Amino acid sequence: MTILKFGGSNFLGPEGYHRVARHIAQRRAAGLNKIVVVVSAMKGDTDSLKAQILEVNPEASPSNLDAALAIGEMKSVCLLEAAVSRLGISVTSLNGYSLGIRTNSDFGRATVESVDPRHIRSALQEHDVVIAAGAQAIDQSGRVTFLGRNTSDLTAVVIASMLEEHACEIYSDVPGVSTGDPNIIAEAQLIPEIGYRTIAKMSRYGAKVLHHGAVEYAEKHAVTIFCKSLTNDGVVTGTTVTGHGNARSVTVARDAVVISFASVAARDNRRALLDQNGITTIDVEQNDRFGLCVMSDTDFAMRLVESTGIPPVSIGSTMVVTVLDASVRRVHLIGDYERAVSLARQLHEQMYPGAVAERFGRG
């Protein structure tokens, strides 16, 4: 059995679904009997759904938002099922209500509490391919829950673990993990093998290739992740995420949020709350205000801060450039995109002079 996951960058339009369907057909022709395919929403759909709900009701409940956001992946599942079926392959689809994944009721970023593989195994007995909606599950009351932004990776890893498979393939618009964002740093080097904790840290500080929650779940359940890219010329295999492999990198968080408070005590109190929920923050001081910079899970972080009932003094956006090796070495908050990109390139050049390939240490 093989578990594949395709992110939203693979689905820029109808042709994206046909291309993924053709790849599935090729994998079956190569000898794979059963395939589970986890899909993300079409690029832009999640933001559009969120905007529509908040336009109708700016105070929409968290459970209402989760139900709405889940529609993006459900739509994507239907489109891919149609494309695969057109090729004459026996296929069915499952969404959060029938995947067998149960979570707590922390709407916006629910945590997996239990899994039941019977639904997927039953579907696989009747069909050769099962298309699964990513980033969603249900809570103990049967309400749909959202695992968080960009968490279809997590769904793929959870399904691999619950089916007792020890690997899954994750396809995005880049072939793997690099020493910097290849979209802004042309000299960034592909990292062939990297450890769970290293890439999880990179993800928390802005790297977008894999979601940190997926990596942490993979480490806990011994699931190897193969990062790949589906191109017009075929499949490019980039990075294997496993128990070892270290690398230095420069990350750029383009949509970080700075939350300012009236006092150090207020900031420390909110930081403790975010820490308890696994959200990475950095202390900042700007214009005599005491703030926290959040680089991942920003929607959920804002919801937690708002839940305290004491509004922050201000909320702003920024970009964060971070140098990472065995630890977090340097963090730079920059409001201007061009300056952030320029700094990231400079720091990468300092780390890898002339972009000369190096061996990446293990540990």
mmCIF file with all atom_site columns, N, CA and C in Angstrom, residues 269-300:
data_model
loop_
_atom_site.group_PDB
_atom_site.id
_atom_site.type_symbol
_atom_site.label_atom_id
_atom_site.label_alt_id
_atom_site.label_comp_id
_atom_site.label_asym_id
_atom_site.label_entity_id
_atom_site.label_seq_id
_atom_site.pdbx_PDB_ins_code
_atom_site.Cartn_x
_atom_site.Cartn_y
_atom_site.Cartn_z
_atom_site.occupancy
_atom_site.B_iso_or_equiv
_atom_site.pdbx_formal_charge
_atom_site.auth_seq_id
_atom_site.auth_comp_id
_atom_site.auth_asym_id
_atom_site.auth_atom_id
_atom_site.pdbx_PDB_model_num
ATOM 1  N N  . ASN A 1 269 ? 2.359  36.457 30.184 1.00 0.00 ? 269 ASN A N  1
ATOM 2  C CA . ASN A 1 269 ? 1.169  35.637 30.404 1.00 0.00 ? 269 ASN A CA 1
ATOM 3  C C  . ASN A 1 269 ? 0.688  35.011 29.099 1.00 0.00 ? 269 ASN A C  1
ATOM 4  N N  . ARG A 1 270 ? 0.664  35.813 28.022 1.00 0.00 ? 270 ARG A N  1
ATOM 5  C CA . ARG A 1 270 ? 0.224  35.286 26.726 1.00 0.00 ? 270 ARG A CA 1
ATOM 6  C C  . ARG A 1 270 ? 1.252  34.319 26.147 1.00 0.00 ? 270 ARG A C  1
ATOM 7  N N  . ARG A 1 271 ? 2.534  34.599 26.368 1.00 0.00 ? 271 ARG A N  1
ATOM 8  C CA . ARG A 1 271 ? 3.555  33.673 25.886 1.00 0.00 ? 271 ARG A CA 1
ATOM 9  C C  . ARG A 1 271 ? 3.394  32.313 26.529 1.00 0.00 ? 271 ARG A C  1
ATOM 10 N N  . ALA A 1 272 ? 3.117  32.275 27.827 1.00 0.00 ? 272 ALA A N  1
ATOM 11 C CA . ALA A 1 272 ? 2.928  30.997 28.527 1.00 0.00 ? 272 ALA A CA 1
ATOM 12 C C  . ALA A 1 272 ? 1.746  30.243 27.930 1.00 0.00 ? 272 ALA A C  1
ATOM 13 N N  . LEU A 1 273 ? 0.670  30.971 27.608 1.00 0.00 ? 273 LEU A N  1
ATOM 14 C CA . LEU A 1 273 ? -0.505 30.339 27.011 1.00 0.00 ? 273 LEU A CA 1
ATOM 15 C C  . LEU A 1 273 ? -0.159 29.741 25.653 1.00 0.00 ? 273 LEU A C  1
ATOM 16 N N  . LEU A 1 274 ? 0.569  30.491 24.826 1.00 0.00 ? 274 LEU A N  1
ATOM 17 C CA . LEU A 1 274 ? 0.931  29.996 23.501 1.00 0.00 ? 274 LEU A CA 1
ATOM 18 C C  . LEU A 1 274 ? 1.911  28.830 23.601 1.00 0.00 ? 274 LEU A C  1
ATOM 19 N N  . ASP A 1 275 ? 2.851  28.914 24.535 1.00 0.00 ? 275 ASP A N  1
ATOM 20 C CA . ASP A 1 275 ? 3.799  27.811 24.743 1.00 0.00 ? 275 ASP A CA 1
ATOM 21 C C  . ASP A 1 275 ? 3.067  26.518 25.096 1.00 0.00 ? 275 ASP A C  1
ATOM 22 N N  . GLN A 1 276 ? 2.056  26.628 25.943 1.00 0.00 ? 276 GLN A N  1
ATOM 23 C CA . GLN A 1 276 ? 1.291  25.451 26.351 1.00 0.00 ? 276 GLN A CA 1
ATOM 24 C C  . GLN A 1 276 ? 0.616  24.780 25.160 1.00 0.00 ? 276 GLN A C  1
ATOM 25 N N  . ASN A 1 277 ? 0.345  25.567 24.131 1.00 0.00 ? 277 ASN A N  1
ATOM 26 C CA . ASN A 1 277 ? -0.319 25.046 22.938 1.00 0.00 ? 277 ASN A CA 1
ATOM 27 C C  . ASN A 1 277 ? 0.654  24.799 21.791 1.00 0.00 ? 277 ASN A C  1
ATOM 28 N N  . GLY A 1 278 ? 1.956  24.750 22.108 1.00 0.00 ? 278 GLY A N  1
ATOM 29 C CA . GLY A 1 278 ? 2.958  24.379 21.115 1.00 0.00 ? 278 GLY A CA 1
ATOM 30 C C  . GLY A 1 278 ? 3.210  25.405 20.045 1.00 0.00 ? 278 GLY A C  1
ATOM 31 N N  . ILE A 1 279 ? 2.995  26.684 20.341 1.00 0.00 ? 279 ILE A N  1
ATOM 32 C CA . ILE A 1 279 ? 3.195  27.748 19.362 1.00 0.00 ? 279 ILE A CA 1
ATOM 33 C C  . ILE A 1 279 ? 4.495  28.483 19.673 1.00 0.00 ? 279 ILE A C  1
ATOM 34 N N  . THR A 1 280 ? 5.397  28.537 18.722 1.00 0.00 ? 280 THR A N  1
ATOM 35 C CA . THR A 1 280 ? 6.690  29.182 18.893 1.00 0.00 ? 280 THR A CA 1
ATOM 36 C C  . THR A 1 280 ? 6.548  30.696 18.794 1.00 0.00 ? 280 THR A C  1
ATOM 37 N N  . THR A 1 281 ? 7.150  31.409 19.747 1.00 0.00 ? 281 THR A N  1
ATOM 38 C CA . THR A 1 281 ? 7.097  32.866 19.739 1.00 0.00 ? 281 THR A CA 1
ATOM 39 C C  . THR A 1 281 ? 8.488  33.437 19.999 1.00 0.00 ? 281 THR A C  1
ATOM 40 N N  . ILE A 1 282 ? 8.649  34.708 19.638 1.00 0.00 ? 282 ILE A N  1
ATOM 41 C CA . ILE A 1 282 ? 9.874  35.446 19.923 1.00 0.00 ? 282 ILE A CA 1
ATOM 42 C C  . ILE A 1 282 ? 9.492  36.743 20.613 1.00 0.00 ? 282 ILE A C  1
ATOM 43 N N  . ASP A 1 283 ? 10.157 37.073 21.710 1.00 0.00 ? 283 ASP A N  1
ATOM 44 C CA . ASP A 1 283 ? 9.912  38.349 22.380 1.00 0.00 ? 283 ASP A CA 1
ATOM 45 C C  . ASP A 1 283 ? 10.461 39.496 21.544 1.00 0.00 ? 283 ASP A C  1
ATOM 46 N N  . VAL A 1 284 ? 9.671  40.551 21.396 1.00 0.00 ? 284 VAL A N  1
ATOM 47 C CA . VAL A 1 284 ? 10.132 41.731 20.674 1.00 0.00 ? 284 VAL A CA 1
ATOM 48 C C  . VAL A 1 284 ? 9.725  42.979 21.455 1.00 0.00 ? 284 VAL A C  1
ATOM 49 N N  . GLU A 1 285 ? 10.491 44.023 21.267 1.00 0.00 ? 285 GLU A N  1
ATOM 50 C CA . GLU A 1 285 ? 10.166 45.319 21.861 1.00 0.00 ? 285 GLU A CA 1
ATOM 51 C C  . GLU A 1 285 ? 10.254 46.367 20.765 1.00 0.00 ? 285 GLU A C  1
ATOM 52 N N  . GLN A 1 286 ? 9.134  47.038 20.527 1.00 0.00 ? 286 GLN A N  1
ATOM 53 C CA . GLN A 1 286 ? 9.067  48.062 19.489 1.00 0.00 ? 286 GLN A CA 1
ATOM 54 C C  . GLN A 1 286 ? 8.293  49.264 20.014 1.00 0.00 ? 286 GLN A C  1
ATOM 55 N N  . ASN A 1 287 ? 8.898  50.444 19.899 1.00 0.00 ? 287 ASN A N  1
ATOM 56 C CA . ASN A 1 287 ? 8.239  51.689 20.327 1.00 0.00 ? 287 ASN A CA 1
ATOM 57 C C  . ASN A 1 287 ? 7.738  51.609 21.761 1.00 0.00 ? 287 ASN A C  1
ATOM 58 N N  . ASP A 1 288 ? 8.610  51.068 22.637 1.00 0.00 ? 288 ASP A N  1
ATOM 59 C CA . ASP A 1 288 ? 8.294  50.954 24.066 1.00 0.00 ? 288 ASP A CA 1
ATOM 60 C C  . ASP A 1 288 ? 7.104  50.037 24.347 1.00 0.00 ? 288 ASP A C  1
ATOM 61 N N  . ARG A 1 289 ? 6.789  49.188 23.399 1.00 0.00 ? 289 ARG A N  1
ATOM 62 C CA . ARG A 1 289 ? 5.746  48.197 23.620 1.00 0.00 ? 289 ARG A CA 1
ATOM 63 C C  . ARG A 1 289 ? 6.363  46.819 23.665 1.00 0.00 ? 289 ARG A C  1
ATOM 64 N N  . PHE A 1 290 ? 5.722  45.937 24.413 1.00 0.00 ? 290 PHE A N  1
ATOM 65 C CA . PHE A 1 290 ? 6.250  44.591 24.626 1.00 0.00 ? 290 PHE A CA 1
ATOM 66 C C  . PHE A 1 290 ? 5.407  43.618 23.812 1.00 0.00 ? 290 PHE A C  1
ATOM 67 N N  . GLY A 1 291 ? 6.075  42.926 22.894 1.00 0.00 ? 291 GLY A N  1
ATOM 68 C CA . GLY A 1 291 ? 5.314  42.094 21.977 1.00 0.00 ? 291 GLY A CA 1
ATOM 69 C C  . GLY A 1 291 ? 5.824  40.682 21.839 1.00 0.00 ? 291 GLY A C  1
ATOM 70 N N  . LEU A 1 292 ? 5.026  39.903 21.125 1.00 0.00 ? 292 LEU A N  1
ATOM 71 C CA . LEU A 1 292 ? 5.371  38.538 20.756 1.00 0.00 ? 292 LEU A CA 1
ATOM 72 C C  . LEU A 1 292 ? 5.248  38.416 19.241 1.00 0.00 ? 292 LEU A C  1
ATOM 73 N N  . CYS A 1 293 ? 6.232  37.813 18.621 1.00 0.00 ? 293 CYS A N  1
ATOM 74 C CA . CYS A 1 293 ? 6.173  37.534 17.192 1.00 0.00 ? 293 CYS A CA 1
ATOM 75 C C  . CYS A 1 293 ? 5.835  36.062 17.008 1.00 0.00 ? 293 CYS A C  1
ATOM 76 N N  . VAL A 1 294 ? 4.787  35.792 16.233 1.00 0.00 ? 294 VAL A N  1
ATOM 77 C CA . VAL A 1 294 ? 4.322  34.427 15.962 1.00 0.00 ? 294 VAL A CA 1
ATOM 78 C C  . VAL A 1 294 ? 4.546  34.135 14.488 1.00 0.00 ? 294 VAL A C  1
ATOM 79 N N  . MET A 1 295 ? 5.245  33.022 14.184 1.00 0.00 ? 295 MET A N  1
ATOM 80 C CA . MET A 1 295 ? 5.610  32.731 12.794 1.00 0.00 ? 295 MET A CA 1
ATOM 81 C C  . MET A 1 295 ? 4.875  31.559 12.186 1.00 0.00 ? 295 MET A C  1
ATOM 82 N N  . SER A 1 296 ? 4.174  30.787 12.996 1.00 0.00 ? 296 SER A N  1
ATOM 83 C CA . SER A 1 296 ? 3.385  29.672 12.474 1.00 0.00 ? 296 SER A CA 1
ATOM 84 C C  . SER A 1 296 ? 2.115  29.554 13.301 1.00 0.00 ? 296 SER A C  1
ATOM 85 N N  . ASP A 1 297 ? 1.109  28.901 12.746 1.00 0.00 ? 297 ASP A N  1
ATOM 86 C CA . ASP A 1 297 ? -0.173 28.747 13.444 1.00 0.00 ? 297 ASP A CA 1
ATOM 87 C C  . ASP A 1 297 ? -0.731 30.093 13.883 1.00 0.00 ? 297 ASP A C  1
ATOM 88 N N  . THR A 1 298 ? -0.586 31.114 13.043 1.00 0.00 ? 298 THR A N  1
ATOM 89 C CA . THR A 1 298 ? -0.950 32.467 13.452 1.00 0.00 ? 298 THR A CA 1
ATOM 90 C C  . THR A 1 298 ? -2.448 32.631 13.717 1.00 0.00 ? 298 THR A C  1
ATOM 91 N N  . ASP A 1 299 ? -3.294 32.003 12.904 1.00 0.00 ? 299 ASP A N  1
ATOM 92 C CA . ASP A 1 299 ? -4.745 32.113 13.125 1.00 0.00 ? 299 ASP A CA 1
ATOM 93 C C  . ASP A 1 299 ? -5.122 31.557 14.497 1.00 0.00 ? 299 ASP A C  1
ATOM 94 N N  . PHE A 1 300 ? -4.585 30.387 14.821 1.00 0.00 ? 300 PHE A N  1
ATOM 95 C CA . PHE A 1 300 ? -4.906 29.758 16.095 1.00 0.00 ? 300 PHE A CA 1
ATOM 96 C C  . PHE A 1 300 ? -4.331 30.574 17.244 1.00 0.00 ? 300 PHE A C  1
#
